Short mmCIF file of C-alpha atoms in Angstrom, two decimals:
data_model
loop_
_atom_site.label_atom_id
_atom_site.label_comp_id
_atom_site.label_asym_id
_atom_site.label_seq_id
_atom_site.Cartn_x
_atom_site.Cartn_y
_atom_site.Cartn_z
CA MET V 1 0.03 0.01 0.14
CA LYS V 2 1.31 3.40 -1.14
CA GLU V 3 1.90 6.03 1.60
CA VAL V 4 0.07 9.24 1.58
CA GLY V 5 1.92 11.71 -0.66
CA ASP V 6 3.73 9.23 -2.91
CA LYS V 7 2.02 10.48 -6.16
CA GLU V 8 3.02 14.33 -5.02
CA HIS V 9 6.51 13.07 -4.23
CA GLN V 10 6.97 11.28 -7.89
CA ASP V 11 5.43 14.06 -9.72
CA LEU V 12 7.65 16.70 -8.09
CA PHE V 13 10.65 14.47 -8.54
CA GLU V 14 10.01 14.07 -12.17
CA ARG V 15 9.33 17.72 -12.66
CA ILE V 16 12.53 18.63 -11.04
CA SER V 17 14.39 16.03 -12.85
CA GLY V 18 13.39 17.40 -16.07
CA ILE V 19 14.29 21.06 -14.88
CA LEU V 20 17.93 19.86 -14.21
CA ASN V 21 18.36 17.66 -17.45
CA MET V 22 17.17 20.59 -19.50
CA ALA V 23 19.50 22.94 -17.59
CA ARG V 24 22.41 20.56 -17.98
CA GLN V 25 22.01 20.49 -21.67
CA LEU V 26 21.69 24.23 -21.87
CA VAL V 27 25.11 24.23 -20.12
CA VAL V 28 26.80 21.90 -22.38
CA GLN V 29 25.38 23.54 -25.53
CA THR V 30 26.74 27.10 -24.02
CA VAL V 31 29.99 25.76 -23.29
CA ASN V 32 30.46 24.14 -26.66
CA HIS V 33 29.30 27.20 -28.59
CA THR V 34 31.50 29.60 -26.42
CA MET V 35 34.51 27.22 -27.12
CA VAL V 36 33.56 27.47 -31.09
CA TYR V 37 33.85 31.38 -30.66
CA GLY V 38 36.87 30.83 -28.66
CA TYR V 39 38.47 28.75 -31.44
CA PHE V 40 37.48 31.47 -33.89
CA GLU V 41 39.14 34.23 -32.00
CA ILE V 42 42.50 31.97 -31.59
CA GLY V 43 42.57 31.49 -35.43
CA ARG V 44 41.90 35.38 -35.64
CA ALA V 45 44.95 35.93 -33.35
CA ILE V 46 47.15 33.37 -35.31
CA VAL V 47 46.43 34.94 -38.60
CA GLU V 48 46.95 38.60 -37.38
CA GLY V 49 50.13 37.36 -35.43
CA ARG V 50 51.39 36.12 -38.81
CA GLN V 51 50.49 39.17 -40.59
CA HIS V 52 52.55 41.36 -37.97
CA GLY V 53 55.56 38.82 -37.95
CA GLY V 54 55.63 38.11 -41.75
CA GLU V 55 54.23 34.76 -43.47
CA ARG V 56 57.66 33.20 -43.09
CA ALA V 57 57.53 29.45 -42.80
CA SER V 58 59.97 29.45 -39.77
CA TYR V 59 57.18 31.72 -37.84
CA GLY V 60 54.68 29.18 -38.30
CA LYS V 61 56.75 26.35 -37.11
CA SER V 62 58.71 27.81 -34.44
CA VAL V 63 56.19 29.99 -32.73
CA LEU V 64 53.35 27.71 -33.12
CA LYS V 65 55.28 24.93 -31.60
CA ARG V 66 56.26 26.80 -28.48
CA VAL V 67 52.72 28.43 -28.15
CA SER V 68 51.17 24.82 -28.51
CA ALA V 69 53.47 23.41 -25.85
CA GLU V 70 52.62 26.28 -23.37
CA LEU V 71 48.88 25.97 -24.13
CA THR V 72 48.84 22.19 -23.75
CA ALA V 73 50.71 22.67 -20.26
CA ARG V 74 48.28 25.32 -18.92
CA PHE V 75 44.96 24.16 -20.36
CA GLY V 76 45.42 20.58 -21.40
CA ARG V 77 44.85 18.64 -24.61
CA GLY V 78 43.28 20.09 -27.72
CA PHE V 79 46.02 22.64 -28.60
CA SER V 80 48.56 20.70 -30.85
CA VAL V 81 50.07 22.70 -33.64
CA ASP V 82 47.66 20.77 -36.12
CA ASN V 83 44.63 21.87 -34.22
CA LEU V 84 45.97 25.50 -33.81
CA GLU V 85 46.20 25.36 -37.77
CA ARG V 86 42.51 24.21 -37.84
CA MET V 87 41.57 27.23 -35.81
CA ARG V 88 43.47 29.58 -38.19
CA LYS V 89 41.73 28.07 -41.23
CA PHE V 90 38.35 28.53 -39.35
CA TYR V 91 38.88 32.03 -39.08
CA LEU V 92 39.99 32.32 -42.82
CA THR V 93 37.11 30.29 -43.80
CA TYR V 94 34.48 32.50 -42.06
CA PRO V 95 36.36 35.94 -41.78
CA ASP V 96 33.28 38.03 -41.99
CA ARG V 97 30.84 36.07 -40.18
CA ILE V 98 31.32 38.21 -36.88
CA SER V 99 31.54 41.76 -36.70
CA ALA V 100 32.81 42.24 -33.03
CA THR V 101 34.44 39.97 -30.71
CA PRO V 102 31.77 37.35 -29.59
CA LEU V 103 33.07 37.04 -26.16
CA ARG V 104 32.85 40.73 -25.52
CA LYS V 105 29.33 40.26 -26.69
CA LEU V 106 28.57 37.83 -24.27
CA GLY V 107 30.12 39.61 -21.45
CA LYS V 108 27.91 42.65 -22.13
CA LYS V 109 24.68 41.05 -22.99
CA GLY V 110 24.78 38.06 -21.17
CA ASN V 111 23.62 35.83 -24.00
CA LEU V 112 25.48 34.04 -26.73
CA PRO V 113 25.40 35.42 -30.32
CA MET V 114 24.30 32.64 -32.83
CA ASP V 115 26.74 33.41 -35.58
CA PHE V 116 28.15 29.51 -35.38
CA PRO V 117 25.19 27.46 -34.09
CA LEU V 118 26.79 24.20 -34.77
CA SER V 119 29.51 22.24 -32.79
CA TRP V 120 33.24 22.48 -33.54
CA SER V 121 33.13 19.14 -34.88
CA HIS V 122 30.44 20.08 -37.42
CA TYR V 123 32.59 22.96 -38.41
CA LEU V 124 35.90 20.61 -39.00
CA LYS V 125 33.59 18.61 -41.43
CA LEU V 126 32.29 21.88 -43.20
CA MET V 127 35.80 23.09 -43.64
CA GLN V 128 36.62 20.16 -45.87
CA ILE V 129 34.21 21.51 -48.37
CA ASP V 130 35.90 24.01 -50.48
CA ASP V 131 33.04 25.34 -52.36
CA ASN V 132 31.50 28.12 -50.59
CA ASP V 133 27.85 27.82 -51.39
CA GLU V 134 27.94 23.99 -50.91
CA ARG V 135 29.42 24.59 -47.48
CA ARG V 136 26.68 27.09 -46.69
CA PHE V 137 24.18 24.81 -47.90
CA TYR V 138 25.28 21.99 -45.33
CA GLU V 139 25.59 24.34 -42.60
CA LEU V 140 21.99 25.73 -43.21
CA GLU V 141 20.48 21.99 -43.33
CA SER V 142 22.55 20.95 -40.26
CA THR V 143 21.16 23.82 -38.05
CA THR V 144 17.52 23.83 -39.48
CA ASN V 145 17.13 19.97 -39.17
CA ASN V 146 19.40 19.59 -36.05
CA TRP V 147 21.63 17.03 -38.08
CA SER V 148 24.25 15.30 -35.90
CA LEU V 149 27.75 15.07 -37.05
CA LYS V 150 26.95 11.61 -38.31
CA GLU V 151 23.91 12.81 -40.37
CA LEU V 152 25.96 15.64 -41.69
CA LYS V 153 28.92 13.27 -42.84
CA ARG V 154 26.47 10.95 -44.60
CA GLN V 155 24.47 13.81 -46.19
CA SER V 156 27.72 15.37 -47.66
CA ASP V 157 29.31 12.12 -48.42
CA SER V 158 26.27 11.30 -50.48
CA ALA V 159 26.49 14.53 -52.44
CA LEU V 160 22.99 15.61 -51.18
CA TYR V 161 23.77 19.33 -52.56
CA HIS V 162 24.81 18.29 -56.09
CA ARG V 163 21.83 15.77 -56.23
CA LEU V 164 19.63 18.44 -55.50
CA ALA V 165 21.18 20.96 -57.95
CA LEU V 166 20.66 18.56 -60.71
CA SER V 167 16.98 19.01 -60.82
CA ARG V 168 17.21 22.91 -60.31
CA ASP V 169 18.28 26.03 -62.94
CA LYS V 170 20.99 28.14 -61.84
CA LYS V 171 18.62 30.31 -59.59
CA GLY V 172 17.35 27.48 -57.92
CA VAL V 173 20.92 26.39 -57.23
CA ALA V 174 21.86 29.71 -55.89
CA GLU V 175 18.93 29.56 -53.56
CA LEU V 176 20.22 26.19 -51.97
CA SER V 177 23.19 28.18 -50.42
CA LYS V 178 20.88 31.03 -49.20
CA LYS V 179 18.00 28.97 -48.00
CA GLY V 180 18.78 25.35 -47.91
CA GLN V 181 16.25 22.84 -49.18
CA VAL V 182 12.95 24.52 -49.32
CA VAL V 183 10.07 22.11 -50.03
CA VAL V 184 7.00 23.76 -51.54
CA LYS V 185 5.98 21.57 -54.59
CA PRO V 186 6.33 17.91 -55.01
CA GLU V 187 9.46 18.03 -57.32
CA ASP V 188 11.21 20.06 -54.66
CA SER V 189 11.50 16.83 -52.58
CA ILE V 190 12.61 14.40 -55.36
CA LYS V 191 16.19 13.19 -55.77
CA ASP V 192 17.70 11.67 -58.85
CA PRO V 193 19.68 9.32 -57.78
CA TYR V 194 18.65 8.22 -54.34
CA ILE V 195 21.48 7.01 -52.52
CA LEU V 196 20.90 3.39 -50.62
CA GLU V 197 24.47 2.93 -49.55
CA PHE V 198 23.48 2.09 -46.09
CA LEU V 199 21.61 -1.00 -47.00
CA GLY V 200 25.17 -2.68 -47.57
CA LEU V 201 24.18 -4.48 -50.65
CA PRO V 202 26.98 -4.43 -53.48
CA GLU V 203 26.03 -2.29 -56.55
CA HIS V 204 25.64 -5.30 -58.83
CA SER V 205 24.71 -8.04 -56.55
CA ARG V 206 21.48 -10.23 -57.01
CA TYR V 207 18.52 -9.56 -54.81
CA SER V 208 14.92 -9.32 -55.22
CA GLU V 209 12.44 -6.33 -54.81
CA SER V 210 11.15 -7.91 -51.36
CA ASP V 211 14.88 -7.98 -50.28
CA MET V 212 15.41 -4.45 -50.98
CA GLU V 213 12.03 -3.44 -49.48
CA GLN V 214 13.05 -5.39 -46.16
CA GLY V 215 16.44 -3.86 -46.06
CA LEU V 216 14.68 -0.43 -46.28
CA ILE V 217 12.23 -1.18 -43.62
CA ASP V 218 15.11 -2.54 -41.30
CA LYS V 219 16.84 0.81 -41.73
CA LEU V 220 14.07 3.17 -41.99
CA GLU V 221 15.61 5.81 -40.06
CA HIS V 222 18.25 5.96 -42.79
CA PHE V 223 15.79 5.70 -45.50
CA LEU V 224 13.84 8.66 -44.00
CA LEU V 225 16.75 10.88 -43.81
CA GLU V 226 17.58 9.97 -47.48
CA LEU V 227 13.91 10.77 -48.54
CA GLY V 228 14.46 14.33 -46.91
CA LYS V 229 12.17 16.61 -45.23
CA GLY V 230 8.94 16.03 -43.81
CA PHE V 231 8.27 12.26 -44.40
CA THR V 232 6.76 9.92 -42.07
CA PHE V 233 6.26 6.08 -42.77
CA VAL V 234 2.66 4.87 -43.10
CA SER V 235 2.86 1.35 -44.38
CA ARG V 236 4.30 -1.23 -46.56
CA GLN V 237 2.43 -3.47 -49.01
CA GLU V 238 -0.53 -1.51 -48.88
CA ARG V 239 -3.32 -3.65 -50.50
CA ILE V 240 -5.89 -1.90 -52.84
CA SER V 241 -8.52 -3.67 -54.29
CA PHE V 242 -11.40 -3.16 -57.13
CA ASP V 243 -13.29 -5.48 -59.51
CA GLU V 244 -11.99 -8.62 -57.42
CA ARG V 245 -8.53 -7.57 -58.23
CA HIS V 246 -5.71 -7.04 -55.72
CA PHE V 247 -2.58 -4.69 -56.20
CA ARG V 248 0.02 -3.88 -53.43
CA ILE V 249 1.80 -0.70 -53.03
CA ASP V 250 5.44 -1.27 -51.81
CA LEU V 251 5.92 1.77 -49.48
CA VAL V 252 3.64 4.55 -48.35
CA PHE V 253 4.77 7.57 -46.73
CA TYR V 254 3.08 10.94 -45.64
CA ASN V 255 4.89 14.29 -46.18
CA ARG V 256 3.84 16.86 -43.52
CA ILE V 257 5.21 19.80 -45.57
CA LEU V 258 3.54 18.86 -48.81
CA ARG V 259 0.40 17.54 -46.97
CA SER V 260 0.26 14.65 -49.32
CA PHE V 261 0.69 10.83 -49.38
CA VAL V 262 3.87 9.53 -51.16
CA LEU V 263 3.72 6.22 -52.80
CA ILE V 264 7.04 4.35 -53.71
CA ASP V 265 7.05 1.27 -56.05
CA LEU V 266 10.47 -0.52 -56.19
CA LYS V 267 12.00 -1.89 -59.22
CA ILE V 268 15.41 -3.83 -59.27
CA GLY V 269 15.83 -3.25 -62.96
CA ASP V 270 14.83 -0.47 -65.58
CA VAL V 271 11.65 1.64 -65.06
CA LYS V 272 9.59 0.51 -67.69
CA HIS V 273 6.36 2.58 -69.07
CA GLN V 274 4.08 -0.11 -67.57
CA ASP V 275 5.59 0.66 -64.12
CA LEU V 276 4.69 4.38 -64.51
CA GLY V 277 1.13 3.64 -65.73
CA GLN V 278 0.49 1.18 -62.56
CA MET V 279 1.90 3.99 -60.39
CA GLN V 280 -0.68 6.62 -61.98
CA MET V 281 -3.33 3.87 -60.99
CA TYR V 282 -2.13 3.94 -57.50
CA VAL V 283 -2.08 7.66 -57.43
CA ASN V 284 -5.45 8.03 -58.84
CA TYR V 285 -6.99 5.29 -56.21
CA TYR V 286 -5.32 7.30 -53.38
CA ASP V 287 -6.41 10.84 -54.70
CA ARG V 288 -10.32 9.36 -54.97
CA LYS V 289 -10.60 7.16 -51.96
CA VAL V 290 -7.90 7.76 -49.43
CA ARG V 291 -6.86 11.54 -49.16
CA LEU V 292 -8.93 14.16 -47.41
CA PRO V 293 -10.48 17.15 -49.11
CA GLU V 294 -7.87 19.52 -47.24
CA GLU V 295 -4.88 17.29 -48.48
CA ASN V 296 -2.93 17.74 -51.57
CA LYS V 297 -2.77 15.38 -54.34
CA THR V 298 -1.00 12.21 -53.95
CA VAL V 299 2.68 11.84 -55.23
CA GLY V 300 4.03 8.71 -56.84
CA ILE V 301 7.68 7.73 -57.08
CA VAL V 302 8.99 4.72 -59.16
CA LEU V 303 12.39 3.80 -58.04
CA GLY V 304 14.54 1.67 -60.17
CA ARG V 305 18.25 0.80 -60.96
CA SER V 306 18.03 2.79 -64.27
CA LYS V 307 15.70 4.86 -66.24
CA SER V 308 15.33 6.38 -69.70
CA THR V 309 14.54 10.11 -69.49
CA THR V 310 13.16 9.93 -73.03
CA LEU V 311 10.59 7.07 -72.04
CA VAL V 312 9.49 8.89 -68.83
CA GLU V 313 9.04 11.96 -70.82
CA PHE V 314 6.71 10.55 -73.28
CA THR V 315 5.00 8.23 -71.06
CA LEU V 316 3.89 10.65 -68.33
CA PRO V 317 1.70 14.01 -69.41
CA GLU V 318 3.49 17.37 -70.20
CA ASP V 319 2.04 18.89 -67.38
CA ASN V 320 2.71 16.13 -64.87
CA LYS V 321 3.40 16.98 -61.27
CA GLN V 322 2.45 13.79 -59.62
CA ILE V 323 4.44 10.91 -60.88
CA PHE V 324 8.20 10.86 -60.60
CA ALA V 325 10.80 8.28 -61.88
CA SER V 326 14.27 8.14 -60.17
CA LYS V 327 17.26 5.89 -59.99
CA TYR V 328 19.05 4.38 -57.02
CA GLN V 329 22.54 3.60 -56.45
CA MET V 330 24.10 1.29 -53.80
CA VAL V 331 27.15 3.15 -53.44
CA LEU V 332 28.24 6.55 -52.86
CA PRO V 333 28.08 8.79 -55.96
CA SER V 334 31.36 10.68 -57.25
CA LYS V 335 30.87 14.37 -56.50
CA LYS V 336 33.25 15.27 -59.51
CA ALA V 337 31.01 13.36 -61.86
CA LEU V 338 27.96 14.98 -60.47
CA LYS V 339 29.43 18.44 -60.63
CA LYS V 340 30.16 17.74 -64.25
CA LEU V 341 26.48 16.78 -64.91
CA ILE V 342 25.44 20.27 -63.38
CA GLU V 343 27.89 22.29 -65.60
CA ALA V 344 26.92 20.37 -68.65
CA LYS V 345 23.21 21.13 -67.97
CA ASP V 346 23.79 24.82 -67.45
CA GLU V 347 25.67 25.10 -70.81
#
């Protein structure tokens, strides 16, 4: 038998525990962000020191080595010559990001400016990207979607920026670096190709569509990340029936941003015109029997190993905005090859 006040005790304990956990998280975040600003200022000091002392190689080797040893003795690990050089590169990568010393801002206002919203580990990864627009895109997406470092690495390694750029004109590519991925219409969320390297299947191995589907379900979190913003899983092998005939849709998702169902049909070979016709039937069924009046029209994606752009173009209506055919790859793409495709498209 519970003593009187047990519930009140438990409720109060849980409430205080929640407050302490939140406070600790904020402390960790504040410390991490403050250190990022500190590293930025260290980089600034190194750059300005070299300018004053000249750009002689001896300056970098001798002075930084001595400073590194003394900083390590006083503050502990993290101040090797290599790390000091990374801080220098950090400042040179973002020289105009901060107009005044952020640590002074913190002292005067009592709050932390958000010029650098990500962790130091995120910025170490971002600094490996040479193209300014591409780097800015990944920084925006990491901030907006709260990507972990692992997620940032995966999206960068799978060339998300270049894959999205392939389906956009020059203005659209420029907007990626200013606004990130903005999903307004169905084609904004479509990628070509989709990268499914997380399944661990060799590029040319033999497997069935059911094997592929099961792999995607087993690693649904990875697949949702690859699909992009706003996707939630609804069902697999969704059965629809009419005229005593039964059909099954491989995967059904819902996109909260588009406010529409997204149907995916998996093909282990080429996308054929019959596949597009079948997807049109699925989409029509969902539009007429499933979606609510306030929801937008259903989107269908046929995902195959390869596709003929000409076949897709002549199979689908000219004003098509609902049915899409995309390729998938089981290995990470070559960013260099994708970049060439983008440049060729703009010529």
